[in-house]
Amino acid sequence: MNTEIITAAFTNKGIDLALRLGYRVFVPERLYREGTEAITEPLSVWAGRYFHSVIAFVFIGACGIAVRSVAPHLKSKLTDPAVIVIDEAGKFVVPVLSGHIGGANELARMIADTIHAQAVITTATDVNNIPAVDEWAVKNDCVIENPENIKRVSGSMLEGHSVGVAVTSENVPAPFPVTLWLRPRELVLGVGCHNGIHADEFEHSAIDFLAGAGVSVLSLKALASIDRRANEPALISFAEKHNIPFITFSADELNALTGKFSGSDIVRRSVGTDCVCERSCMLAAGERAVLLRSKCVYGNMTFALSRCGRNKMYAGGKCIHGGIRYDK
C-alpha cells in the first residue's frame, strides 16, 4: 500500500508553506525551484497520474483548484484518496474529500498542529462530537462489509437513535434490524499446494474453506505459505484480489515453530517440513496466535486458518505481495 502524500502549490508563498510540510512538492513549471517538481501538463491530468497511487493530495491555494483537479477521477469514498486544501497564508486547513475512511480529517488536524493553523472540519458526526463509524473502522483495521449502511447508521446516531454495529470476523445472523458489519482483519490463511494450481480453483476452494470455518474473507490479514510457492500465480492472484500480503517462509523457519501440527512424512520429504498450511499460518499470525481450523485437504491443496495474536503479525518471512508489514 502506498503511503505517499503529495502537495501542489501555485504561488511562491504557497511553495514556502509546502516545503515546510516535508511532503513531495509539485509546482507550475514557471515556479520551479530546488526541492520541488514541475507540473508540465494540465492539472487534472497531473492529478489523475497520482490519484490511485497516493493516500493524500494537499493543495495550497483555492478550494476550486483542488475540486476541478480531482473531480474527473472520483470513484468512491471507500477508495478515493484524501484531499486537503490549505490557504496560502496557512490559516486554515480544510479536508475536502475522504474525511473519514481516507483519513483527511485526521491528516488535516495533524497539519494544522504543525503549521499552527485552524483545521476546518465539516463532517456532521465530527461537529456534533459523535463517533464516526467509518473512521473508527479504519483506525481499528476493519473492513466495512456493507458501506451502503454507513449513512443510515450515522444518520440515526445524529438523530439520537440507537444503532447496530457488528464487529466480528464470524458469519453470524444480523443482530440488528439495520446492521453495519465491520470485519476485523485478524485472520491468516495458510496454504500448501502443488505447482500449477488454477487461480479459479484455488479461489473457489479457499472461499469454501473459509465458509466452512464460519468466517468472512474480508477478515483475512494475510495469506501464508512456504517460499517454494512464492511465485505461484494462483496464490499471488488471490492475495492481489483480496488486497492482502502474501508472506512466505523457508522450511527452516517453519520447522523452528514449536507445537502440534498435522504432520506428514510425504510432505516433509517433498518440501522439507511436515505441514506447510498450519505452520505458515501460525507463524505469520505471530505470538499467541490461535489455530482456528486445522489442516483441510482440497485435492492438491491444503488450508489452515489462524487468528493473529495481539492483533499483530510476525515480522519475519518474505512479503511477496502487499506493502504493509506488521511488526511484533
mmCIF file of C-alpha atoms in Angstrom:
data_model
loop_
_atom_site.group_PDB
_atom_site.id
_atom_site.type_symbol
_atom_site.label_atom_id
_atom_site.label_comp_id
_atom_site.label_asym_id
_atom_site.label_seq_id
_atom_site.Cartn_x
_atom_site.Cartn_y
_atom_site.Cartn_z
ATOM 1 C CA MET A 1 0.000 0.000 0.000
ATOM 2 C CA ASN A 2 1.333 3.405 -0.971
ATOM 3 C CA THR A 3 1.669 5.826 1.933
ATOM 4 C CA GLU A 4 2.810 8.854 -0.037
ATOM 5 C CA ILE A 5 1.331 12.329 0.449
ATOM 6 C CA ILE A 6 1.907 14.879 -2.292
ATOM 7 C CA THR A 7 1.493 18.653 -2.264
ATOM 8 C CA ALA A 8 0.677 21.099 -5.030
ATOM 9 C CA ALA A 9 1.323 24.827 -4.609
ATOM 10 C CA PHE A 10 0.717 27.633 -7.085
ATOM 11 C CA THR A 11 2.395 30.748 -5.670
ATOM 12 C CA ASN A 12 5.799 31.425 -4.133
ATOM 13 C CA LYS A 13 4.192 31.947 -0.742
ATOM 14 C CA GLY A 14 2.351 28.685 -1.108
ATOM 15 C CA ILE A 15 5.524 26.882 -2.102
ATOM 16 C CA ASP A 16 7.270 28.165 1.013
ATOM 17 C CA LEU A 17 4.476 26.653 3.083
ATOM 18 C CA ALA A 18 4.512 23.383 1.122
ATOM 19 C CA LEU A 19 8.221 22.918 1.722
ATOM 20 C CA ARG A 20 7.646 23.320 5.468
ATOM 21 C CA LEU A 21 5.300 20.327 5.453
ATOM 22 C CA GLY A 22 8.006 17.968 4.219
ATOM 23 C CA TYR A 23 5.945 16.140 1.613
ATOM 24 C CA ARG A 24 6.730 15.789 -2.082
ATOM 25 C CA VAL A 25 6.021 19.223 -3.626
ATOM 26 C CA PHE A 26 4.739 19.895 -7.161
ATOM 27 C CA VAL A 27 4.562 23.384 -8.655
ATOM 28 C CA PRO A 28 3.808 25.045 -12.004
ATOM 29 C CA GLU A 29 6.809 24.853 -14.303
ATOM 30 C CA ARG A 30 7.355 28.634 -14.149
ATOM 31 C CA LEU A 31 7.747 28.482 -10.340
ATOM 32 C CA TYR A 32 10.132 25.524 -10.221
ATOM 33 C CA ARG A 33 12.857 25.752 -7.600
ATOM 34 C CA GLU A 34 15.118 23.400 -5.682
ATOM 35 C CA GLY A 35 13.139 20.909 -3.617
ATOM 36 C CA THR A 36 10.144 20.915 -5.968
ATOM 37 C CA GLU A 37 8.968 19.067 -9.060
ATOM 38 C CA ALA A 38 7.463 20.808 -12.076
ATOM 39 C CA ILE A 39 3.921 20.168 -13.297
ATOM 40 C CA THR A 40 4.221 20.154 -17.090
ATOM 41 C CA GLU A 41 0.677 19.077 -18.002
ATOM 42 C CA PRO A 42 -2.875 20.209 -17.240
ATOM 43 C CA LEU A 43 -3.555 19.959 -13.514
ATOM 44 C CA SER A 44 -6.370 17.417 -13.858
ATOM 45 C CA VAL A 45 -4.071 15.175 -15.919
ATOM 46 C CA TRP A 46 -1.364 15.510 -13.275
ATOM 47 C CA ALA A 47 -3.872 14.646 -10.528
ATOM 48 C CA GLY A 48 -5.050 11.598 -12.469
ATOM 49 C CA ARG A 49 -1.479 10.383 -12.791
ATOM 50 C CA TYR A 50 -1.185 10.097 -8.998
ATOM 51 C CA PHE A 51 -4.808 9.689 -7.906
ATOM 52 C CA HIS A 52 -4.714 5.947 -7.312
ATOM 53 C CA SER A 53 -1.160 5.712 -6.000
ATOM 54 C CA VAL A 54 -1.129 8.195 -3.110
ATOM 55 C CA ILE A 55 -3.058 8.378 0.135
ATOM 56 C CA ALA A 56 -3.490 12.145 0.083
ATOM 57 C CA PHE A 57 -3.301 15.314 -2.007
ATOM 58 C CA VAL A 58 -2.593 18.592 -0.234
ATOM 59 C CA PHE A 59 -3.425 21.634 -2.364
ATOM 60 C CA ILE A 60 -2.181 25.019 -1.219
ATOM 61 C CA GLY A 61 -4.460 27.547 -2.833
ATOM 62 C CA ALA A 62 -8.155 27.920 -3.609
ATOM 63 C CA CYS A 63 -10.637 25.094 -2.998
ATOM 64 C CA GLY A 64 -11.856 25.449 -6.568
ATOM 65 C CA ILE A 65 -8.455 24.462 -7.943
ATOM 66 C CA ALA A 66 -8.470 21.272 -5.903
ATOM 67 C CA VAL A 67 -12.051 20.366 -6.801
ATOM 68 C CA ARG A 68 -11.583 20.855 -10.534
ATOM 69 C CA SER A 69 -8.308 18.909 -10.469
ATOM 70 C CA VAL A 70 -9.622 15.755 -8.810
ATOM 71 C CA ALA A 71 -13.289 15.758 -9.912
ATOM 72 C CA PRO A 72 -12.766 13.686 -13.114
ATOM 73 C CA HIS A 73 -11.114 10.927 -11.102
ATOM 74 C CA LEU A 74 -13.549 10.425 -8.206
ATOM 75 C CA LYS A 75 -14.909 6.899 -7.795
ATOM 76 C CA SER A 76 -15.878 6.010 -4.240
ATOM 77 C CA LYS A 77 -15.464 7.197 -0.662
ATOM 78 C CA LEU A 78 -14.061 3.724 0.015
ATOM 79 C CA THR A 79 -11.122 4.148 -2.349
ATOM 80 C CA ASP A 80 -10.608 7.837 -3.153
ATOM 81 C CA PRO A 81 -7.546 9.409 -1.503
ATOM 82 C CA ALA A 82 -7.796 12.216 0.999
ATOM 83 C CA VAL A 83 -7.875 15.719 -0.476
ATOM 84 C CA ILE A 84 -6.947 18.690 1.689
ATOM 85 C CA VAL A 85 -6.802 22.398 0.900
ATOM 86 C CA ILE A 86 -4.693 24.985 2.755
ATOM 87 C CA ASP A 87 -4.884 28.692 2.048
ATOM 88 C CA GLU A 88 -1.508 30.149 1.054
ATOM 89 C CA ALA A 89 -1.370 32.185 4.281
ATOM 90 C CA GLY A 90 -1.507 28.965 6.258
ATOM 91 C CA LYS A 91 -4.533 29.994 8.341
ATOM 92 C CA PHE A 92 -6.990 27.207 7.530
ATOM 93 C CA VAL A 93 -6.657 23.509 6.697
ATOM 94 C CA VAL A 94 -9.793 22.109 5.065
ATOM 95 C CA PRO A 95 -10.389 18.397 4.377
ATOM 96 C CA VAL A 96 -12.410 18.354 1.151
ATOM 97 C CA LEU A 97 -12.623 14.652 0.339
ATOM 98 C CA SER A 98 -12.456 11.313 2.184
ATOM 99 C CA GLY A 99 -12.618 12.819 5.653
ATOM 100 C CA HIS A 100 -13.168 9.546 7.486
ATOM 101 C CA ILE A 101 -12.153 6.446 5.518
ATOM 102 C CA GLY A 102 -9.432 8.287 3.616
ATOM 103 C CA GLY A 103 -8.150 9.940 6.784
ATOM 104 C CA ALA A 104 -8.440 13.538 5.544
ATOM 105 C CA ASN A 105 -9.871 14.841 8.832
ATOM 106 C CA GLU A 106 -7.091 13.325 10.896
ATOM 107 C CA LEU A 107 -4.399 14.492 8.459
ATOM 108 C CA ALA A 108 -5.881 17.999 8.428
ATOM 109 C CA ARG A 109 -5.693 18.166 12.221
ATOM 110 C CA MET A 110 -2.103 16.975 12.144
ATOM 111 C CA ILE A 111 -1.089 19.545 9.507
ATOM 112 C CA ALA A 112 -2.913 22.288 11.390
ATOM 113 C CA ASP A 113 -0.939 21.458 14.519
ATOM 114 C CA THR A 114 2.294 21.518 12.537
ATOM 115 C CA ILE A 115 1.766 24.936 10.953
ATOM 116 C CA HIS A 116 -0.295 26.441 13.804
ATOM 117 C CA ALA A 117 -3.424 26.753 11.687
ATOM 118 C CA GLN A 118 -7.131 26.017 12.194
ATOM 119 C CA ALA A 119 -8.472 22.697 10.899
ATOM 120 C CA VAL A 120 -11.924 23.284 9.405
ATOM 121 C CA ILE A 121 -13.829 20.020 9.864
ATOM 122 C CA THR A 122 -17.291 19.929 8.292
ATOM 123 C CA THR A 123 -18.437 16.304 8.630
ATOM 124 C CA ALA A 124 -21.635 16.155 10.697
ATOM 125 C CA THR A 125 -20.500 13.464 13.128
ATOM 126 C CA ASP A 126 -17.362 15.406 13.997
ATOM 127 C CA VAL A 127 -19.054 18.759 14.558
ATOM 128 C CA ASN A 128 -21.641 17.039 16.776
ATOM 129 C CA ASN A 129 -18.987 15.071 18.693
ATOM 130 C CA ILE A 130 -20.433 11.746 17.565
ATOM 131 C CA PRO A 131 -18.064 8.884 16.734
ATOM 132 C CA ALA A 132 -17.754 8.234 13.002
ATOM 133 C CA VAL A 133 -18.084 4.502 12.492
ATOM 134 C CA ASP A 134 -16.194 4.510 9.199
ATOM 135 C CA GLU A 135 -13.261 6.402 10.709
ATOM 136 C CA TRP A 136 -13.269 4.042 13.690
ATOM 137 C CA ALA A 137 -13.193 1.081 11.297
ATOM 138 C CA VAL A 138 -10.095 2.391 9.519
ATOM 139 C CA LYS A 139 -8.257 3.128 12.766
ATOM 140 C CA ASN A 140 -9.015 -0.355 14.068
ATOM 141 C CA ASP A 141 -8.087 -2.167 10.834
ATOM 142 C CA CYS A 142 -11.612 -3.275 9.984
ATOM 143 C CA VAL A 143 -13.123 -3.731 6.544
ATOM 144 C CA ILE A 144 -16.626 -2.313 6.074
ATOM 145 C CA GLU A 145 -18.666 -5.089 4.503
ATOM 146 C CA ASN A 146 -21.805 -3.095 3.670
ATOM 147 C CA PRO A 147 -20.750 0.561 3.237
ATOM 148 C CA GLU A 148 -24.223 1.476 1.989
ATOM 149 C CA ASN A 149 -25.308 1.357 5.652
ATOM 150 C CA ILE A 150 -22.741 3.922 6.839
ATOM 151 C CA LYS A 151 -25.050 6.823 6.047
ATOM 152 C CA ARG A 152 -28.037 5.120 7.702
ATOM 153 C CA VAL A 153 -26.125 4.362 10.883
ATOM 154 C CA SER A 154 -24.510 7.801 11.103
ATOM 155 C CA GLY A 155 -27.843 9.470 10.378
ATOM 156 C CA SER A 156 -29.548 7.517 13.146
ATOM 157 C CA MET A 157 -26.793 8.472 15.578
ATOM 158 C CA LEU A 158 -27.180 12.138 14.661
ATOM 159 C CA GLU A 159 -30.913 11.859 15.363
ATOM 160 C CA GLY A 160 -30.236 10.321 18.759
ATOM 161 C CA HIS A 161 -31.372 6.801 17.910
ATOM 162 C CA SER A 162 -29.664 3.526 18.856
ATOM 163 C CA VAL A 163 -27.729 1.870 16.063
ATOM 164 C CA GLY A 164 -26.360 -1.572 15.335
ATOM 165 C CA VAL A 165 -22.706 -2.128 14.513
ATOM 166 C CA ALA A 166 -21.325 -5.681 14.495
ATOM 167 C CA VAL A 167 -17.546 -6.073 14.770
ATOM 168 C CA THR A 168 -16.736 -9.717 14.111
ATOM 169 C CA SER A 169 -14.943 -11.997 11.672
ATOM 170 C CA GLU A 170 -17.663 -14.629 12.106
ATOM 171 C CA ASN A 171 -20.534 -15.101 9.675
ATOM 172 C CA VAL A 172 -23.494 -14.882 12.040
ATOM 173 C CA PRO A 173 -27.100 -13.687 11.596
ATOM 174 C CA ALA A 174 -27.552 -9.914 11.631
ATOM 175 C CA PRO A 175 -28.129 -8.917 15.277
ATOM 176 C CA PHE A 176 -29.942 -5.642 14.482
ATOM 177 C CA PRO A 177 -32.664 -4.532 12.046
ATOM 178 C CA VAL A 178 -30.047 -2.393 10.296
ATOM 179 C CA THR A 179 -26.554 -3.745 10.905
ATOM 180 C CA LEU A 180 -23.272 -2.233 9.804
ATOM 181 C CA TRP A 181 -20.803 -5.091 9.523
ATOM 182 C CA LEU A 182 -17.170 -4.346 10.384
ATOM 183 C CA ARG A 183 -14.782 -7.189 9.667
ATOM 184 C CA PRO A 184 -11.556 -7.001 11.719
ATOM 185 C CA ARG A 185 -8.532 -8.011 9.677
ATOM 186 C CA GLU A 186 -7.248 -10.627 12.112
ATOM 187 C CA LEU A 187 -7.075 -13.949 10.254
ATOM 188 C CA VAL A 188 -4.253 -15.647 8.360
ATOM 189 C CA LEU A 189 -4.952 -18.276 5.718
ATOM 190 C CA GLY A 190 -2.173 -20.853 5.445
ATOM 191 C CA VAL A 191 -1.868 -22.873 2.253
ATOM 192 C CA GLY A 192 0.134 -25.762 0.906
ATOM 193 C CA CYS A 193 -0.273 -26.810 -2.723
ATOM 194 C CA HIS A 194 1.271 -28.445 -5.755
ATOM 195 C CA ASN A 195 2.664 -26.352 -8.585
ATOM 196 C CA GLY A 196 0.303 -25.123 -11.276
ATOM 197 C CA ILE A 197 -2.941 -24.776 -9.320
ATOM 198 C CA HIS A 198 -5.520 -22.899 -11.402
ATOM 199 C CA ALA A 199 -6.439 -19.498 -9.938
ATOM 200 C CA ASP A 200 -10.201 -20.090 -10.137
ATOM 201 C CA GLU A 201 -9.872 -23.495 -8.470
ATOM 202 C CA PHE A 202 -7.774 -22.002 -5.694
ATOM 203 C CA GLU A 203 -10.184 -19.095 -5.173
ATOM 204 C CA HIS A 204 -13.203 -21.393 -5.009
ATOM 205 C CA SER A 205 -11.502 -23.814 -2.606
ATOM 206 C CA ALA A 206 -10.204 -21.050 -0.321
ATOM 207 C CA ILE A 207 -13.623 -19.378 -0.101
ATOM 208 C CA ASP A 208 -15.269 -22.733 0.610
ATOM 209 C CA PHE A 209 -12.733 -23.442 3.369
ATOM 210 C CA LEU A 210 -13.353 -20.043 4.970
ATOM 211 C CA ALA A 211 -17.112 -20.559 4.746
ATOM 212 C CA GLY A 212 -16.659 -23.904 6.483
ATOM 213 C CA ALA A 213 -14.784 -22.093 9.229
ATOM 214 C CA GLY A 214 -17.702 -19.688 9.540
ATOM 215 C CA VAL A 215 -15.645 -16.546 8.851
ATOM 216 C CA SER A 216 -15.646 -13.702 6.351
ATOM 217 C CA VAL A 217 -12.960 -13.486 3.691
ATOM 218 C CA LEU A 218 -12.860 -9.740 4.454
ATOM 219 C CA SER A 219 -11.225 -10.567 7.791
ATOM 220 C CA LEU A 220 -8.129 -12.025 6.137
ATOM 221 C CA LYS A 221 -4.994 -10.155 7.091
ATOM 222 C CA ALA A 222 -2.560 -12.283 5.107
ATOM 223 C CA LEU A 223 -2.003 -15.373 3.015
ATOM 224 C CA ALA A 224 0.933 -17.555 4.100
ATOM 225 C CA SER A 225 2.878 -20.456 2.618
ATOM 226 C CA ILE A 226 6.367 -21.863 2.066
ATOM 227 C CA ASP A 227 8.919 -19.987 -0.038
ATOM 228 C CA ARG A 228 8.794 -22.722 -2.695
ATOM 229 C CA ARG A 229 5.370 -21.326 -3.607
ATOM 230 C CA ALA A 230 6.417 -17.666 -3.638
ATOM 231 C CA ASN A 231 5.904 -17.389 -7.398
ATOM 232 C CA GLU A 232 2.736 -19.499 -7.638
ATOM 233 C CA PRO A 233 0.351 -17.440 -9.824
ATOM 234 C CA ALA A 234 -2.837 -18.692 -8.140
ATOM 235 C CA LEU A 235 -1.646 -17.617 -4.684
ATOM 236 C CA ILE A 236 -0.407 -14.248 -5.914
ATOM 237 C CA SER A 237 -3.706 -13.686 -7.724
ATOM 238 C CA PHE A 238 -5.691 -14.465 -4.563
ATOM 239 C CA ALA A 239 -3.605 -12.049 -2.492
ATOM 240 C CA GLU A 240 -3.970 -9.293 -5.074
ATOM 241 C CA LYS A 241 -7.733 -9.819 -5.428
ATOM 242 C CA HIS A 242 -8.303 -9.593 -1.688
ATOM 243 C CA ASN A 243 -5.654 -6.888 -1.147
ATOM 244 C CA ILE A 244 -3.663 -8.792 1.462
ATOM 245 C CA PRO A 245 0.060 -9.538 1.835
ATOM 246 C CA PHE A 246 1.303 -12.936 0.664
ATOM 247 C CA ILE A 247 4.014 -13.975 3.125
ATOM 248 C CA THR A 248 6.298 -16.971 2.666
ATOM 249 C CA PHE A 249 8.750 -18.742 4.956
ATOM 250 C CA SER A 250 11.639 -21.116 4.435
ATOM 251 C CA ALA A 251 11.354 -24.719 5.558
ATOM 252 C CA ASP A 252 13.824 -23.986 8.355
ATOM 253 C CA GLU A 253 11.653 -21.115 9.612
ATOM 254 C CA LEU A 254 8.566 -23.311 9.567
ATOM 255 C CA ASN A 255 10.344 -26.184 11.317
ATOM 256 C CA ALA A 256 11.543 -23.869 14.082
ATOM 257 C CA LEU A 257 7.940 -23.254 15.156
ATOM 258 C CA THR A 258 7.054 -25.426 18.142
ATOM 259 C CA GLY A 259 3.640 -27.023 18.626
ATOM 260 C CA LYS A 260 1.482 -29.903 17.443
ATOM 261 C CA PHE A 261 0.733 -29.941 13.738
ATOM 262 C CA SER A 262 -0.912 -32.321 11.267
ATOM 263 C CA GLY A 263 2.425 -33.597 10.011
ATOM 264 C CA SER A 264 3.122 -35.806 7.013
ATOM 265 C CA ASP A 265 6.361 -37.608 6.184
ATOM 266 C CA ILE A 266 5.487 -37.370 2.493
ATOM 267 C CA VAL A 267 5.239 -33.594 2.727
ATOM 268 C CA ARG A 268 8.479 -33.426 4.732
ATOM 269 C CA ARG A 269 10.383 -35.385 2.083
ATOM 270 C CA SER A 270 8.916 -33.180 -0.636
ATOM 271 C CA VAL A 271 9.360 -29.648 0.759
ATOM 272 C CA GLY A 272 11.435 -30.037 3.918
ATOM 273 C CA THR A 273 8.716 -29.520 6.532
ATOM 274 C CA ASP A 274 5.886 -31.736 7.691
ATOM 275 C CA CYS A 275 2.928 -29.321 7.368
ATOM 276 C CA VAL A 276 3.006 -26.117 5.363
ATOM 277 C CA CYS A 277 -0.516 -24.763 5.835
ATOM 278 C CA GLU A 278 -0.730 -24.970 9.656
ATOM 279 C CA ARG A 279 2.844 -23.931 10.335
ATOM 280 C CA SER A 280 2.798 -20.991 7.917
ATOM 281 C CA CYS A 281 -0.495 -19.526 9.142
ATOM 282 C CA MET A 282 0.546 -19.856 12.787
ATOM 283 C CA LEU A 283 3.997 -18.390 12.169
ATOM 284 C CA ALA A 284 2.596 -15.456 10.166
ATOM 285 C CA ALA A 285 -0.038 -14.748 12.824
ATOM 286 C CA GLY A 286 2.625 -14.076 15.434
ATOM 287 C CA GLU A 287 2.964 -14.585 19.159
ATOM 288 C CA ARG A 288 -0.089 -16.066 20.900
ATOM 289 C CA ALA A 289 -1.768 -16.942 17.615
ATOM 290 C CA VAL A 290 -4.734 -19.306 17.745
ATOM 291 C CA LEU A 291 -5.310 -22.111 15.239
ATOM 292 C CA LEU A 292 -8.985 -21.728 14.351
ATOM 293 C CA ARG A 293 -9.251 -24.509 11.778
ATOM 294 C CA SER A 294 -6.679 -27.213 11.251
ATOM 295 C CA LYS A 295 -5.488 -28.749 8.005
ATOM 296 C CA CYS A 296 -8.173 -29.435 5.393
ATOM 297 C CA VAL A 297 -7.411 -31.128 2.093
ATOM 298 C CA TYR A 298 -8.884 -29.870 -1.188
ATOM 299 C CA GLY A 299 -7.430 -32.024 -3.951
ATOM 300 C CA ASN A 300 -3.841 -30.807 -4.422
ATOM 301 C CA MET A 301 -4.301 -28.011 -1.863
ATOM 302 C CA THR A 302 -4.334 -27.846 1.930
ATOM 303 C CA PHE A 303 -5.657 -24.972 4.027
ATOM 304 C CA ALA A 304 -5.463 -23.929 7.670
ATOM 305 C CA LEU A 305 -6.663 -20.803 9.474
ATOM 306 C CA SER A 306 -5.301 -18.849 12.428
ATOM 307 C CA ARG A 307 -6.197 -15.693 14.342
ATOM 308 C CA CYS A 308 -3.432 -13.178 14.929
ATOM 309 C CA GLY A 309 -2.076 -12.914 18.435
ATOM 310 C CA ARG A 310 -2.321 -9.421 19.920
ATOM 311 C CA ASN A 311 -3.672 -8.345 16.513
ATOM 312 C CA LYS A 312 -0.102 -8.316 15.194
ATOM 313 C CA MET A 313 1.861 -10.366 12.725
ATOM 314 C CA TYR A 314 5.257 -11.976 12.639
ATOM 315 C CA ALA A 315 7.928 -9.564 11.404
ATOM 316 C CA GLY A 316 9.941 -12.199 9.522
ATOM 317 C CA GLY A 317 9.282 -14.082 6.329
ATOM 318 C CA LYS A 318 9.237 -12.647 2.836
ATOM 319 C CA CYS A 319 6.337 -10.457 1.764
ATOM 320 C CA ILE A 320 5.576 -11.308 -1.849
ATOM 321 C CA HIS A 321 2.524 -9.113 -2.360
ATOM 322 C CA GLY A 322 1.372 -6.055 -0.450
ATOM 323 C CA GLY A 323 3.391 -3.251 1.072
ATOM 324 C CA ILE A 324 2.114 -3.433 4.655
ATOM 325 C CA ARG A 325 4.464 -5.041 7.140
ATOM 326 C CA TYR A 326 3.161 -5.976 10.556
ATOM 327 C CA ASP A 327 5.695 -5.938 13.349
ATOM 328 C CA LYS A 328 5.588 -7.627 16.716
#
